[in-house]
Short mmCIF file of C-alpha atoms and ligand atoms in Angstrom, two decimals:
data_model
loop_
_atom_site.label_atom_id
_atom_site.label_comp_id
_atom_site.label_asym_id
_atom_site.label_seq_id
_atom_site.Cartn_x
_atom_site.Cartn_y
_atom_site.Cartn_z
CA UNK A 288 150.39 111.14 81.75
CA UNK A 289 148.71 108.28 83.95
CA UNK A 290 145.29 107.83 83.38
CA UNK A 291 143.24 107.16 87.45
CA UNK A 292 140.16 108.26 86.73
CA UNK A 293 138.14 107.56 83.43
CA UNK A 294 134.86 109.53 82.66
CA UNK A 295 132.06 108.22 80.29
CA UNK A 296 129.33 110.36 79.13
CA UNK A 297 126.10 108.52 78.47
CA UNK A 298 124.66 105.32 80.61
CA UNK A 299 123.10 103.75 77.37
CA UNK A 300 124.16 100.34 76.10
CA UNK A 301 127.62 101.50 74.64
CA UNK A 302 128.40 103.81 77.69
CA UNK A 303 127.75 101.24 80.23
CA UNK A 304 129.64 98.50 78.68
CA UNK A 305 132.75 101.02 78.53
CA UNK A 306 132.24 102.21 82.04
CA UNK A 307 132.05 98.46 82.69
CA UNK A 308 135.36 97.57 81.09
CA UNK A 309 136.77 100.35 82.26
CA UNK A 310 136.05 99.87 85.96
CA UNK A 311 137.23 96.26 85.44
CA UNK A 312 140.28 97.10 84.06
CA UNK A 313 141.21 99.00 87.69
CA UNK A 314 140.35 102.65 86.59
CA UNK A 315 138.27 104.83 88.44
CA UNK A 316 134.63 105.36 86.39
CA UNK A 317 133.10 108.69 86.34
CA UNK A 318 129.64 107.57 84.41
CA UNK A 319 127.21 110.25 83.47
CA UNK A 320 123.72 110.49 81.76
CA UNK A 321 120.93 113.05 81.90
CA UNK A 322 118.78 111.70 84.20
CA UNK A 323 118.96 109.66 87.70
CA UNK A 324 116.59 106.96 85.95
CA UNK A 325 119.22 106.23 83.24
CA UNK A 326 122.12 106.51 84.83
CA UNK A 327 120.72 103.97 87.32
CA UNK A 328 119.69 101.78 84.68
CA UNK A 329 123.10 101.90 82.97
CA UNK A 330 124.87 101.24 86.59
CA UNK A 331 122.73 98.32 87.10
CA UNK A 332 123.25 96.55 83.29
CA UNK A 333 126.53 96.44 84.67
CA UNK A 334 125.80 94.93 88.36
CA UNK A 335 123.87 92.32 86.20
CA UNK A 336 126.50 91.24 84.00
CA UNK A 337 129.31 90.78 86.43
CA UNK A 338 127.07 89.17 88.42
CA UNK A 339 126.69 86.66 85.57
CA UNK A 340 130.43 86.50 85.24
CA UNK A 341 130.43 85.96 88.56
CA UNK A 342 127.70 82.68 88.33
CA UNK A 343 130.24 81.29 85.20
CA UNK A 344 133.08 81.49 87.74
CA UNK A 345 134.83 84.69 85.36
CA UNK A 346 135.47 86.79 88.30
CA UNK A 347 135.88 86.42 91.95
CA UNK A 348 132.85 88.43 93.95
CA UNK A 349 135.39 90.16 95.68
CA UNK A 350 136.81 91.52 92.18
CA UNK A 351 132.73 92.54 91.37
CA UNK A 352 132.16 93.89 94.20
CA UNK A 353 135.72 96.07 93.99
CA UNK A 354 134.89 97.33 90.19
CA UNK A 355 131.07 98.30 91.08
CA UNK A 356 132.35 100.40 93.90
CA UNK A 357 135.25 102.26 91.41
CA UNK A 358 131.82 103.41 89.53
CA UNK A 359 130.63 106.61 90.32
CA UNK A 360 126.98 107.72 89.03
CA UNK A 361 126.55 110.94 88.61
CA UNK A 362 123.83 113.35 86.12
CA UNK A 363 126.32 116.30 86.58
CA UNK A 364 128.55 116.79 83.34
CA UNK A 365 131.20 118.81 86.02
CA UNK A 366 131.74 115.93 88.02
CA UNK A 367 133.96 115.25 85.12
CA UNK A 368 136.84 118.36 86.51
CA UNK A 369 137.76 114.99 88.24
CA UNK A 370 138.40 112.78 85.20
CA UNK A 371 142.41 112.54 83.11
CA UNK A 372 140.29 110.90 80.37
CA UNK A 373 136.57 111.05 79.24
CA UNK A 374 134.70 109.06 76.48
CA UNK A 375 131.70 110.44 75.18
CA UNK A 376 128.94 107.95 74.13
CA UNK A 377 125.95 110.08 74.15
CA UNK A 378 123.39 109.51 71.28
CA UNK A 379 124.85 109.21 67.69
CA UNK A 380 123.44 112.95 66.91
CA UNK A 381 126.39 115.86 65.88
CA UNK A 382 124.25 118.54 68.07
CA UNK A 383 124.41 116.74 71.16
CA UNK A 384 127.89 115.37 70.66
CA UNK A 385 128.92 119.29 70.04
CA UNK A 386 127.30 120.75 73.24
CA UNK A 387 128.85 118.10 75.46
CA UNK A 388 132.53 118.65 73.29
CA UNK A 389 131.91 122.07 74.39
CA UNK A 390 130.94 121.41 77.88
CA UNK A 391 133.60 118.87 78.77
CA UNK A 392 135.88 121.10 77.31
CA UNK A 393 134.76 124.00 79.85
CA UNK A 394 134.95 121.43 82.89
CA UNK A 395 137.85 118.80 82.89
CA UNK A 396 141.53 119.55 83.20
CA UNK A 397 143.99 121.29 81.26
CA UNK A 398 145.53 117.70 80.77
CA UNK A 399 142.37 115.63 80.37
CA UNK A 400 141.97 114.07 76.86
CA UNK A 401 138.85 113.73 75.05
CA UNK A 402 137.32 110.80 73.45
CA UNK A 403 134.13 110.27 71.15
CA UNK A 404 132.90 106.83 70.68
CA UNK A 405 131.05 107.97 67.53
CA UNK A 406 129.94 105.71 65.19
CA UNK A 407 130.74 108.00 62.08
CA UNK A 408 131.11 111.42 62.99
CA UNK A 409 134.28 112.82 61.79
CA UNK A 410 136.82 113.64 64.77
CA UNK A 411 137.81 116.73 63.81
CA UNK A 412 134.45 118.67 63.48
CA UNK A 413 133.97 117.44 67.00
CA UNK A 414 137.73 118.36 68.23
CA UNK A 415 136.99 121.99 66.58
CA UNK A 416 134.14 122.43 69.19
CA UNK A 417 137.00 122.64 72.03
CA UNK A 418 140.33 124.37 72.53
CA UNK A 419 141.97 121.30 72.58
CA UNK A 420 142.25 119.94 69.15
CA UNK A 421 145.17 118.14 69.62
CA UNK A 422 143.22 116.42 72.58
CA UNK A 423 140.85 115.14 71.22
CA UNK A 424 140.42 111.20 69.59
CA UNK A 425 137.85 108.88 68.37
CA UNK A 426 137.75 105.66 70.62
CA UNK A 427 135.10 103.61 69.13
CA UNK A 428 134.09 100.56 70.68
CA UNK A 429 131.81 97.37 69.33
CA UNK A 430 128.52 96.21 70.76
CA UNK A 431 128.48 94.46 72.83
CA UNK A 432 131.50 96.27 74.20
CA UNK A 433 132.26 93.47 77.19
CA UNK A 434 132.50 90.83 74.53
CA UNK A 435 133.67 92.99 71.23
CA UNK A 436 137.70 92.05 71.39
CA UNK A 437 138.15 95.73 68.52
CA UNK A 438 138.32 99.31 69.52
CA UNK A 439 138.94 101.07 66.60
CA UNK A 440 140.81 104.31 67.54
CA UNK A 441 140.57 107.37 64.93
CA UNK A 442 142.95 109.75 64.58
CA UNK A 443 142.17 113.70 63.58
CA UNK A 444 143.90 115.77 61.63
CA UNK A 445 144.94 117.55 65.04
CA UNK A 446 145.42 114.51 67.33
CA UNK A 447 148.84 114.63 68.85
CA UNK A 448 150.66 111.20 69.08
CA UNK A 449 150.56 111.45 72.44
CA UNK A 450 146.56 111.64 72.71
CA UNK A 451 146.62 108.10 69.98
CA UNK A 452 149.58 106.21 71.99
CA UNK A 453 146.92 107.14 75.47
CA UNK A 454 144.04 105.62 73.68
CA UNK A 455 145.94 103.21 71.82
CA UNK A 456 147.62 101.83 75.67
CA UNK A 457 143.84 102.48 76.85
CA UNK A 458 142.39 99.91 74.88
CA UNK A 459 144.91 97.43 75.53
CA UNK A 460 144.33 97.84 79.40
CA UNK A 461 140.61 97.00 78.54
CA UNK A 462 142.00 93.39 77.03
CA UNK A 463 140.61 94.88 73.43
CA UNK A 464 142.44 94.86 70.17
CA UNK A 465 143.19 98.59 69.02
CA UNK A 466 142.65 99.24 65.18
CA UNK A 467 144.16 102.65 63.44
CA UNK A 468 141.65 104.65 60.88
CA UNK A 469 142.14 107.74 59.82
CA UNK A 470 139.22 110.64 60.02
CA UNK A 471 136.48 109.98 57.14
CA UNK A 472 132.98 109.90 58.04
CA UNK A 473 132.06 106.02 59.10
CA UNK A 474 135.81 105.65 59.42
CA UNK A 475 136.71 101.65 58.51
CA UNK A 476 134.26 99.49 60.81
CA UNK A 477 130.81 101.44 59.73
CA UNK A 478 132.07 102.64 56.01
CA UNK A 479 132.21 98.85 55.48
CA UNK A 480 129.49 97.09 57.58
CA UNK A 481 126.21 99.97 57.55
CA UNK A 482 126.14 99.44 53.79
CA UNK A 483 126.10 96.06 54.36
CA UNK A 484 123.23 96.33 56.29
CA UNK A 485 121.53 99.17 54.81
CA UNK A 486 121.49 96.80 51.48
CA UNK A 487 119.87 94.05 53.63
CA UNK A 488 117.33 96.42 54.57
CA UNK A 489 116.86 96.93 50.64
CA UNK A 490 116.39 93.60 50.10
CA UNK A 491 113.53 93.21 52.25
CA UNK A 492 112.47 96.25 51.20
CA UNK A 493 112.09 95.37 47.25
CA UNK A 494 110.96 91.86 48.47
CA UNK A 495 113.83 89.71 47.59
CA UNK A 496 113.86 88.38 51.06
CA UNK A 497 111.73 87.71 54.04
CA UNK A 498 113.88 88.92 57.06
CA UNK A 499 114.33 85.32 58.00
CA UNK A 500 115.76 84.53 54.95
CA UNK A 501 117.97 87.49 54.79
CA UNK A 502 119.95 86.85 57.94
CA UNK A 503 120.11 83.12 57.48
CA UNK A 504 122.03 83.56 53.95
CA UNK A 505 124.63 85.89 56.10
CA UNK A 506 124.68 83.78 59.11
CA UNK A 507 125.27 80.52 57.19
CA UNK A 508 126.53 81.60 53.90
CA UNK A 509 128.78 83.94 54.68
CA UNK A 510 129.29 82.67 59.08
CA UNK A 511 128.71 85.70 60.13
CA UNK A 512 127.81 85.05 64.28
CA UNK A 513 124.19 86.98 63.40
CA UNK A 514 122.17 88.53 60.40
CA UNK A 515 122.42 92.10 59.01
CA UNK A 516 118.41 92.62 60.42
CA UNK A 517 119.16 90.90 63.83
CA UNK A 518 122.33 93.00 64.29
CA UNK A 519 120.70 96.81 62.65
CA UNK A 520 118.17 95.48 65.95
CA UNK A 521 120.85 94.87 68.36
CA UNK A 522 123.15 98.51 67.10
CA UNK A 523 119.59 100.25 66.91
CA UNK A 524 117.81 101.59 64.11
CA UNK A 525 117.92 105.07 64.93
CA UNK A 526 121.65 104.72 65.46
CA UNK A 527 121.94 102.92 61.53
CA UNK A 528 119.95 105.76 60.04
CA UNK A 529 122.22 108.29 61.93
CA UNK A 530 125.59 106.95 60.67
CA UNK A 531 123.90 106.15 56.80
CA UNK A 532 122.71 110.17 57.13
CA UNK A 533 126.75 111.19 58.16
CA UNK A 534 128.11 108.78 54.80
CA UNK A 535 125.65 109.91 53.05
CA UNK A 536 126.18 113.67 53.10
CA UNK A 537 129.89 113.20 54.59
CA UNK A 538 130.57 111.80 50.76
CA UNK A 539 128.23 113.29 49.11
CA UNK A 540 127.49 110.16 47.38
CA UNK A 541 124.03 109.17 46.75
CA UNK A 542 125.38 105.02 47.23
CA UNK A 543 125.46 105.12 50.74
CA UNK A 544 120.96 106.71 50.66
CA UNK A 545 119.82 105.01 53.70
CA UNK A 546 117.31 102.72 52.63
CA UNK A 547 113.80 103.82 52.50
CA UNK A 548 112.10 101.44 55.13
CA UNK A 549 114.80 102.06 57.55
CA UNK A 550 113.55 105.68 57.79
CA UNK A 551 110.03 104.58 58.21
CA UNK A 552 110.96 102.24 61.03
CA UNK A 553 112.61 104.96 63.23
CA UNK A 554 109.96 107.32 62.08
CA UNK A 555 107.88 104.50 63.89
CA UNK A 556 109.76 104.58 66.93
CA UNK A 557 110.93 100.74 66.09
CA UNK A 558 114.61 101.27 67.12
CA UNK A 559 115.19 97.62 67.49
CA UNK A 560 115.83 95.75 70.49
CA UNK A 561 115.78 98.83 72.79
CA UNK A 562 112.39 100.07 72.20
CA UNK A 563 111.36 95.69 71.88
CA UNK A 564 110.54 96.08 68.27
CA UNK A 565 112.48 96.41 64.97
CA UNK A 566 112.93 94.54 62.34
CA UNK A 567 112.32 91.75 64.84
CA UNK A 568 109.66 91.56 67.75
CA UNK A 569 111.35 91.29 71.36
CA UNK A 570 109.97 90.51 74.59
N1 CAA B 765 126.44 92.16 76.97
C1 CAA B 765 127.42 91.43 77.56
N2 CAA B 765 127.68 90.15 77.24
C2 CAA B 765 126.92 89.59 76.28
C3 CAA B 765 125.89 90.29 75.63
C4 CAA B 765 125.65 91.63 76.01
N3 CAA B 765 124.71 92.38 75.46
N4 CAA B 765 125.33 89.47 74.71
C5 CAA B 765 125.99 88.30 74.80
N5 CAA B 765 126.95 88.37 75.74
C6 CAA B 765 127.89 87.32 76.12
C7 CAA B 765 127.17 86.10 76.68
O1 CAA B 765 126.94 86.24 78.07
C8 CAA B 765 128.17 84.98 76.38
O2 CAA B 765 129.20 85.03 77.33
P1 CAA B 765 130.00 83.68 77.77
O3 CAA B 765 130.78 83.24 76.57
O4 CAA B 765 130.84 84.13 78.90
O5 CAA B 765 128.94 82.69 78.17
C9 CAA B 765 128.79 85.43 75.03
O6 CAA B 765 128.55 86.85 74.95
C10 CAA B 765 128.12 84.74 73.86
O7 CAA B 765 126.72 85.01 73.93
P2 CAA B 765 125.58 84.00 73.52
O8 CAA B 765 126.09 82.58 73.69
O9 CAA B 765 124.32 84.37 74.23
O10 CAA B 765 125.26 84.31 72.01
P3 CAA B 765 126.19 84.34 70.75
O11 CAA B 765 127.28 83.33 70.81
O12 CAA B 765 125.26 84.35 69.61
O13 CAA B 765 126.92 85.77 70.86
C11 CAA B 765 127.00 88.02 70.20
C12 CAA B 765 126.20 86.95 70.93
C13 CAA B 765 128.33 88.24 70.94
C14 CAA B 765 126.18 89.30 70.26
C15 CAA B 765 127.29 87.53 68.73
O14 CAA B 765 126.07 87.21 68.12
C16 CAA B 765 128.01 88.54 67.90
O15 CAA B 765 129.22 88.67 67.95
N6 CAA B 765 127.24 89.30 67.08
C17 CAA B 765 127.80 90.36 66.24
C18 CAA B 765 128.00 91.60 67.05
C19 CAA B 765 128.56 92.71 66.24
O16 CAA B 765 128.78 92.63 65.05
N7 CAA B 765 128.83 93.82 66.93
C20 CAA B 765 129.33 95.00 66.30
C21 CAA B 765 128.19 95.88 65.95
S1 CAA B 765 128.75 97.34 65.19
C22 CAA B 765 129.07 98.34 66.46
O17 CAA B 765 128.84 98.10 67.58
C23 CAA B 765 129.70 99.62 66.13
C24 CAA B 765 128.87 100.65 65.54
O18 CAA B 765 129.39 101.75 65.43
C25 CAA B 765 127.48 100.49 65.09
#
């Protein structure tokens, strides 16, 4: 099947930065959020940055001005009956994930395939929302998605080979490095690195750190590009406790608790960068 038009669900940081690569990449972008104010703040995160690839000399303006107009904003889920392909990358919350599964399922094409960028969510409980199972993938991409070279693609119980080889050949259009995991909640990227940070978030918790002090021993002690605290700021707070909540009762294992503090910060409405505050204070 050939793959013209691309859908995204959700303007948000993630969604734009697909619908961004996406667009790029030659496809035509169906990008959808709820309301007319986000979906025109999503659309013009991504004027902004290829306008900045422009100013480095990245991209011709002809070749911006040619991806913006592929880019179709819309706030109606059926403009999707247009799409061959749609990632969702609504908020990291099963409800919402489930109506739109639902929903998309009601309004694209017999053919279309359907893709979750979920952080942790199995696939299948999603897939089992639509009469598609076989249709249905995980396609999760890294923040930021125009720089993040990985797309980890999950594969369901039910996913067809056909559905993972059209993801699979998706993300290599996009210039990004394709990853296999199979379907367990967190899957490999966020089984391995929300721990990580969910212990960080301990340690300043119990006092063993200030939050300077805990990034600077993982940014220079172990090179990793920024600290656990800096980057739970840049994935969002909300979006940590969300995916610690899914290991956490996905396992049934009481090692993956999200960290006390982290709940008190959301409960706070300090989501991290987004909201300007989190476990650092943004402008
Ligand atoms: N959007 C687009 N481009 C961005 C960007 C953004 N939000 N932030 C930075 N960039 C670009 C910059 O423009 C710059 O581009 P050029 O090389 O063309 O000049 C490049 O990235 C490097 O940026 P900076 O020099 O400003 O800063 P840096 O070298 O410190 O890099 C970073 C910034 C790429 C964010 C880097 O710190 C990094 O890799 N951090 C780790 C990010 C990470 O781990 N992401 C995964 C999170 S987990 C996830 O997303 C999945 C999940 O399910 C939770």
């Amino acid at each position: 099947m050939e793959i013209k038009t691309f859908g995204v669900v959700g303007a948000g940081q993630m969604g734009a930065g697909i619908a961004q690569v996406a667009a790029v990449s030659g496809l035509n972008v169906i990008m959808h959020d709820i309301d007319e104010q986000l979906v025109q703040k999503g659309f013009k995160n991504i004027t902004r940055l290829l306008e900045k690839s422009v100013d480095k000399g990245k991209m011709s303006p002809g070749d911006k001005d040619a991806a913006l107009a592929r880019i179709k904003a819309t706030t109606r889920l059926q403009d999707m009956e247009a799409a061959d392909y749609v990632v969702e990358a609504a908020s990291e919350r099963q409800d919402i994930k489930f109506a739109i599964f639902r929903d998309l399922d009601s309004f694209c094409p017999a053919h279309a395939i359907l893709a979750s960028n979920t952080s942790s969510i199995p696939i299948g409980r999603i897939a089992a929302q639509t009469k598609r199972q076989d249709k249905v993938a995980g396609m999760h991409f890294m923040n930021p998605v125009p720089v993040m070279k990985l797309v980890e693609v999950i594969r369901g119980l039910a996913t067809s080979d056909d559905t993972f080889r059209a993801t699979w050949d998706l993300a290599l259009r996009f210039g990004k490095t394709p990853a296999e995991a199979n379907d367990y909640p967190g899957f490999i990227s966020n089984r391995v690195l929300m721990p990580m940070i969910n212990e960080a978030i301990y340690c300043l918790y119990h006092g063993v750190g200030t939050r300077e002090d805990i990034d600077t021993v993982m940014k220079l002690g172990m090179n990793h590009p920024m600290g656990p605290l800096a980057l739970a700021d840049l994935i969002g707070l909300d979006t940590c406790l969300a995916i610690m909540e899914t290991l956490y009762h996905g396992f049934s294992d009481s090692k993956y608790r999200p960290c006390p503090l982290l709940r008190r910060y959301v409960e706070t409405g300090w989501l991290g960068r987004k909201t300007g505050r989190g476990f650092y204070e943004y402008s």
